[in-house]
Coordinates of C-alpha atoms and ligand atoms in Angstrom, one line a residue:
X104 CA -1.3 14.4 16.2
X105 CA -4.6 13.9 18.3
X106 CA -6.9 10.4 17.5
X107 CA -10.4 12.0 19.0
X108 CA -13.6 9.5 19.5
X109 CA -15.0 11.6 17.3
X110 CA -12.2 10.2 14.1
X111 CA -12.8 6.6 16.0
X112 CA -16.6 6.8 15.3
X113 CA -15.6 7.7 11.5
X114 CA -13.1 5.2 11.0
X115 CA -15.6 2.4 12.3
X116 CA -18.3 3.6 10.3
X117 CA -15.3 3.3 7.2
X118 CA -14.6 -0.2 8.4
X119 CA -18.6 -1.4 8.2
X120 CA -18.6 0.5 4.5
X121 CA -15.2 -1.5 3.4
X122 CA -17.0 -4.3 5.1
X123 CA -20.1 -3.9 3.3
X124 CA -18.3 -3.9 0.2
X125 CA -17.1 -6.9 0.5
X126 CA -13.6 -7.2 2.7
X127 CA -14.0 -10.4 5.0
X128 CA -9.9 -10.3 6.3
X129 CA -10.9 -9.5 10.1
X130 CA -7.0 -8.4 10.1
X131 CA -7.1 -5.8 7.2
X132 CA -10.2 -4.3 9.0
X133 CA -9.0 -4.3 12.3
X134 CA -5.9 -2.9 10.9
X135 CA -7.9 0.4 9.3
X136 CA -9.6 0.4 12.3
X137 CA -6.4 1.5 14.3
X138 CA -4.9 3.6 12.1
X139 CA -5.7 7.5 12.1
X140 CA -5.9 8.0 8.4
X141 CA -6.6 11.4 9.0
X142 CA -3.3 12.2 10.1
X143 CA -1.8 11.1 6.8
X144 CA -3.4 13.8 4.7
X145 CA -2.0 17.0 3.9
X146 CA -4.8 18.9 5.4
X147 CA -6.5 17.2 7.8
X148 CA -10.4 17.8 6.1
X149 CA -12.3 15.2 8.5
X150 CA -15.3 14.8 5.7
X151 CA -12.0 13.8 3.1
X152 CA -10.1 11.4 5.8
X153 CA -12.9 8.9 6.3
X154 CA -14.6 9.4 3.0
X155 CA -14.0 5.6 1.1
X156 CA -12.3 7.8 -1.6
X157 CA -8.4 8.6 -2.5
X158 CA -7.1 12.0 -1.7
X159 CA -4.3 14.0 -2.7
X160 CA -1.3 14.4 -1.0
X161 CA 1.3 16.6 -2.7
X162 CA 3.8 16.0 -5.6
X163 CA 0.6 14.6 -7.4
X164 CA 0.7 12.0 -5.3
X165 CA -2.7 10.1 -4.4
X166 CA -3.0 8.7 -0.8
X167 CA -5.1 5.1 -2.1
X168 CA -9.3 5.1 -1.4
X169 CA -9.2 3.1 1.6
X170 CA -11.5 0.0 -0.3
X171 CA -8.7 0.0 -2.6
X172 CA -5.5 -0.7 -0.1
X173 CA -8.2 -3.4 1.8
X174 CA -8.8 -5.4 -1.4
X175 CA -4.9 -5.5 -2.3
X176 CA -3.6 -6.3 1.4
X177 CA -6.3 -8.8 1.5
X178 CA -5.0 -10.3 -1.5
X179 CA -1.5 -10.5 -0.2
X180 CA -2.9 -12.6 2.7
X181 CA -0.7 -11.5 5.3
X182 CA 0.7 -13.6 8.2
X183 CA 2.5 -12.3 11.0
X184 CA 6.6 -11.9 10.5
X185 CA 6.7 -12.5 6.8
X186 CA 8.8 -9.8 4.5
X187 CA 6.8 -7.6 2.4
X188 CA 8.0 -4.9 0.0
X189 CA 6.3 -2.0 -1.3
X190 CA 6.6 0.1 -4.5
X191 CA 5.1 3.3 -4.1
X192 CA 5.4 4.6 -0.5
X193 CA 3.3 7.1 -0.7
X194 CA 1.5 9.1 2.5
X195 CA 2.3 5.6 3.6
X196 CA -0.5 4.7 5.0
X197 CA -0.9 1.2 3.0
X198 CA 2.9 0.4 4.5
X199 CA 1.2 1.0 8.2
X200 CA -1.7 -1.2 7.2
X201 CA 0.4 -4.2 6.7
X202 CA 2.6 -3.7 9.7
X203 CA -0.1 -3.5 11.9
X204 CA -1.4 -6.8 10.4
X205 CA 2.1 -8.1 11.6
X206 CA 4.3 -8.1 8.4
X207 CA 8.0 -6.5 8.2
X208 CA 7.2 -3.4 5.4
X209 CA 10.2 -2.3 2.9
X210 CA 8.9 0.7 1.1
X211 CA 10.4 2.3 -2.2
X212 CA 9.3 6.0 -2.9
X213 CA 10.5 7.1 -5.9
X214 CA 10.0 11.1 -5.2
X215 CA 12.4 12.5 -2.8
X216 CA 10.0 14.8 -0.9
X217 CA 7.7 11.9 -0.3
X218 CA 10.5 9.8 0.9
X219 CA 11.7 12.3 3.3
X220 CA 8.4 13.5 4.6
X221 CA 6.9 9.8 5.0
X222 CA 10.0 8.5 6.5
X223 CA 9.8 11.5 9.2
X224 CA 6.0 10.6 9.9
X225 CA 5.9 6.9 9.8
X226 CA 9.1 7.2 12.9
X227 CA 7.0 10.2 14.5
X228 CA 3.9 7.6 14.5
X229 CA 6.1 4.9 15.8
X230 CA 5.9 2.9 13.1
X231 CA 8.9 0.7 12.0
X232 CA 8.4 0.2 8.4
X233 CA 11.6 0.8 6.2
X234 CA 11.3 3.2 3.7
X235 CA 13.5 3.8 1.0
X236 CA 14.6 6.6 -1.9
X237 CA 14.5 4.5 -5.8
X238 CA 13.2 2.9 -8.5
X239 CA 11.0 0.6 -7.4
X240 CA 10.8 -1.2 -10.4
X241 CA 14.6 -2.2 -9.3
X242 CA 13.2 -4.0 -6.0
X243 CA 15.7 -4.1 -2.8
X244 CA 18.2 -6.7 -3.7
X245 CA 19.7 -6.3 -0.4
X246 CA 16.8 -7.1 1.3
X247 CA 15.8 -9.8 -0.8
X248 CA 13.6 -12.2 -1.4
X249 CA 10.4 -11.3 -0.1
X250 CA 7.5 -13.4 0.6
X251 CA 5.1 -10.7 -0.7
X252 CA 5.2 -7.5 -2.9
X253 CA 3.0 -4.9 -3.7
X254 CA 2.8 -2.2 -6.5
X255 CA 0.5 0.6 -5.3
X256 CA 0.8 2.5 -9.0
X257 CA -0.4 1.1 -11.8
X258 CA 2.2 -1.0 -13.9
X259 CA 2.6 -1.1 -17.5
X260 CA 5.4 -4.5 -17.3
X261 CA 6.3 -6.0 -14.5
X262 CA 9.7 -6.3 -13.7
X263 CA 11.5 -9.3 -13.7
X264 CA 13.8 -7.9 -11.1
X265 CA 10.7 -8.0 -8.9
X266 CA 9.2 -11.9 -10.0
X267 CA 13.2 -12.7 -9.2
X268 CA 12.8 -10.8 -5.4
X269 CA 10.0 -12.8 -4.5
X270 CA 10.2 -15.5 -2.9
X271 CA 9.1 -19.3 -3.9
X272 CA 5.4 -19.9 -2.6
X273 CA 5.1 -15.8 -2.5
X274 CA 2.6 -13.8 -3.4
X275 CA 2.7 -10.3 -5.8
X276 CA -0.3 -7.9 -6.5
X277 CA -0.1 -5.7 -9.1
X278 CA -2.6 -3.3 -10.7
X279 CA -1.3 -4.1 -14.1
X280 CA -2.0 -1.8 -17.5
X281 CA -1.2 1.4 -18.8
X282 CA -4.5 3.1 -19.6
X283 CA -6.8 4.8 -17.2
X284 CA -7.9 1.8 -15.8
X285 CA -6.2 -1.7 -14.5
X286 CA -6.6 -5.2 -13.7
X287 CA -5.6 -6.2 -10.3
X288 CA -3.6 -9.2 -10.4
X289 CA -2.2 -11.4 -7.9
X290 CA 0.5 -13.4 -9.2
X291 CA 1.6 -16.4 -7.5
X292 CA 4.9 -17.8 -7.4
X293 CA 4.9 -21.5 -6.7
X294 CA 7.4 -23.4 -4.9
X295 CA 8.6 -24.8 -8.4
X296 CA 9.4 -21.6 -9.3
X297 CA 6.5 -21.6 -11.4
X298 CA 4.0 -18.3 -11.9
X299 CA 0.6 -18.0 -12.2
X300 CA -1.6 -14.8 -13.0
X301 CA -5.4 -14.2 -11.6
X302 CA -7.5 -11.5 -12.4
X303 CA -9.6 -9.7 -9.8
X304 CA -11.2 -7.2 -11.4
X305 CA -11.3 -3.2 -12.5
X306 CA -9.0 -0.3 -10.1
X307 CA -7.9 2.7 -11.1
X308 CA -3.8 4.4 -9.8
X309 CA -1.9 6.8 -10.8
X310 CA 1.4 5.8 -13.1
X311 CA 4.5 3.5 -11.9
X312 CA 7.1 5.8 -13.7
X313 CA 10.9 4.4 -14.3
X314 CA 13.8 5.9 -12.2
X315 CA 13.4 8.3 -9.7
X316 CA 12.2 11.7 -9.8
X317 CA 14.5 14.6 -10.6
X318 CA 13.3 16.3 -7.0
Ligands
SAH1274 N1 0.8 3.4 -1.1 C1 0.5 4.8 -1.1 C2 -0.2 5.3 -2.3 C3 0.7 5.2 -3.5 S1 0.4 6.3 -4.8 C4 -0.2 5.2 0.1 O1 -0.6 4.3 0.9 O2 -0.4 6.4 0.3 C5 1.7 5.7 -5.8 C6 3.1 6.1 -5.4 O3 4.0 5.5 -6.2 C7 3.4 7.6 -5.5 O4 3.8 8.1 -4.3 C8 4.5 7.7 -6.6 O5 5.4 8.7 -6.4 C9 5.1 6.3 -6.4 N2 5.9 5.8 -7.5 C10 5.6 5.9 -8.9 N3 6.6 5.3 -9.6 C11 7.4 4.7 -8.7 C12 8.6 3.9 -8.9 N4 9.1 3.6 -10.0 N5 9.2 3.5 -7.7 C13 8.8 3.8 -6.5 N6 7.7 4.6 -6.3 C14 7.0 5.0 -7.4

């Protein structure tokens, strides 16, 4: 579990490429900044870790290209103490991202050996994210409503249990479709209860699949 300078050089020279590409949320950066991304990958491959590219971790799992969890947790403009809930936990790197910009994260994995392995590393890293075994497409009822949400895998619908978990004057970003590539699109729920849709552009997940995994 070591953080060298040598990682810290790589991560900042991530940081000025994410910034380069157009991230301006000095929290999201400074966020990437802290985080030792390299520790989140199955094999710890330096070049991989601070490469602005996605990388496998296991149970054909995808830990997201670094660019790609900036753009969506800039989108979800976070402020300090609100509620957000994940679906797709992941590595769960993108859950550590938004705590360390100050939110409360509630995670749903849907494959049991992520769940168990994330929630092992996220407490080993100190982190105090919430991660839970489900469908994600079911939301956390318990734990509802939130004041953001965020789909990591691409979606083919979205839920209504999830429009119904967030709360008025929240915001949900979704890469939405079911081909190959999807639109990233932050919905907004206004404090009429009414939603509205905007379309930011062309990303590429793997699959939101229904229930939980047979694992
Ligand atoms: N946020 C992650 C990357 C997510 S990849 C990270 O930072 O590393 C998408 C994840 O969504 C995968 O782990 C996959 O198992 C999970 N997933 C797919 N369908 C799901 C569902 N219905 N509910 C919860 N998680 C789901």
């Amino acid at each position: 579990m070591v953080d060298t300078y040598k990682h810290k050089g790589m991560r900042q020279k991530l940081v000025n490429g994410i910034r380069n590409k157009g991230i301006k949320d000095e929290r999201v950066l400074s966020a990437i900044n802290k985080i030792p991304r390299h520790l989140f990958l199955d094999s710890s491959f330096l070049q991989f870790a601070y490469e602005d590219k996605p990388f496998p971790i296991g149970s054909g799992q995808t830990i997201s290209q670094p660019y790609t969890v900036a753009f969506q947790s800039e989108l979800l403009d976070i402020k300090k103490g609100i509620k957000v809930l994940e679906i797709g936990t992941g590595s769960g790197y993108q859950a550590c991202v938004l705590e360390e910009m100050g939110a409360k994260v509630f995670s749903i994995e849907r494959q049991k050996k992520l769940f168990t392995k994330t929630k092992a590393f996220l407490k080993k890293l100190g982190y105090q994210s919430k991660v839970f075994y489900g469908d994600g497409n079911k939301g956390l009822a318990t734990f509802a409503p939130f004041d953001r949400i965020l789909i990591t895998a691409a979606a083919p619908e979205i839920a209504d249990a999830l429009i119904e978990q967030l709360k008025p004057g929240g915001i949900m970003v979704v890469p939405y479709g079911d081909g190959k590539v999807q639109s990233m699109i932050k919905i907004t729920k206004k404090e009429s209860g009414e939603i509205v849709k905007e379309d930011y552009g062309h990303f590429s997940f793997v699959p939101l699949l229904k229930d939980k995994a047979n694992d």
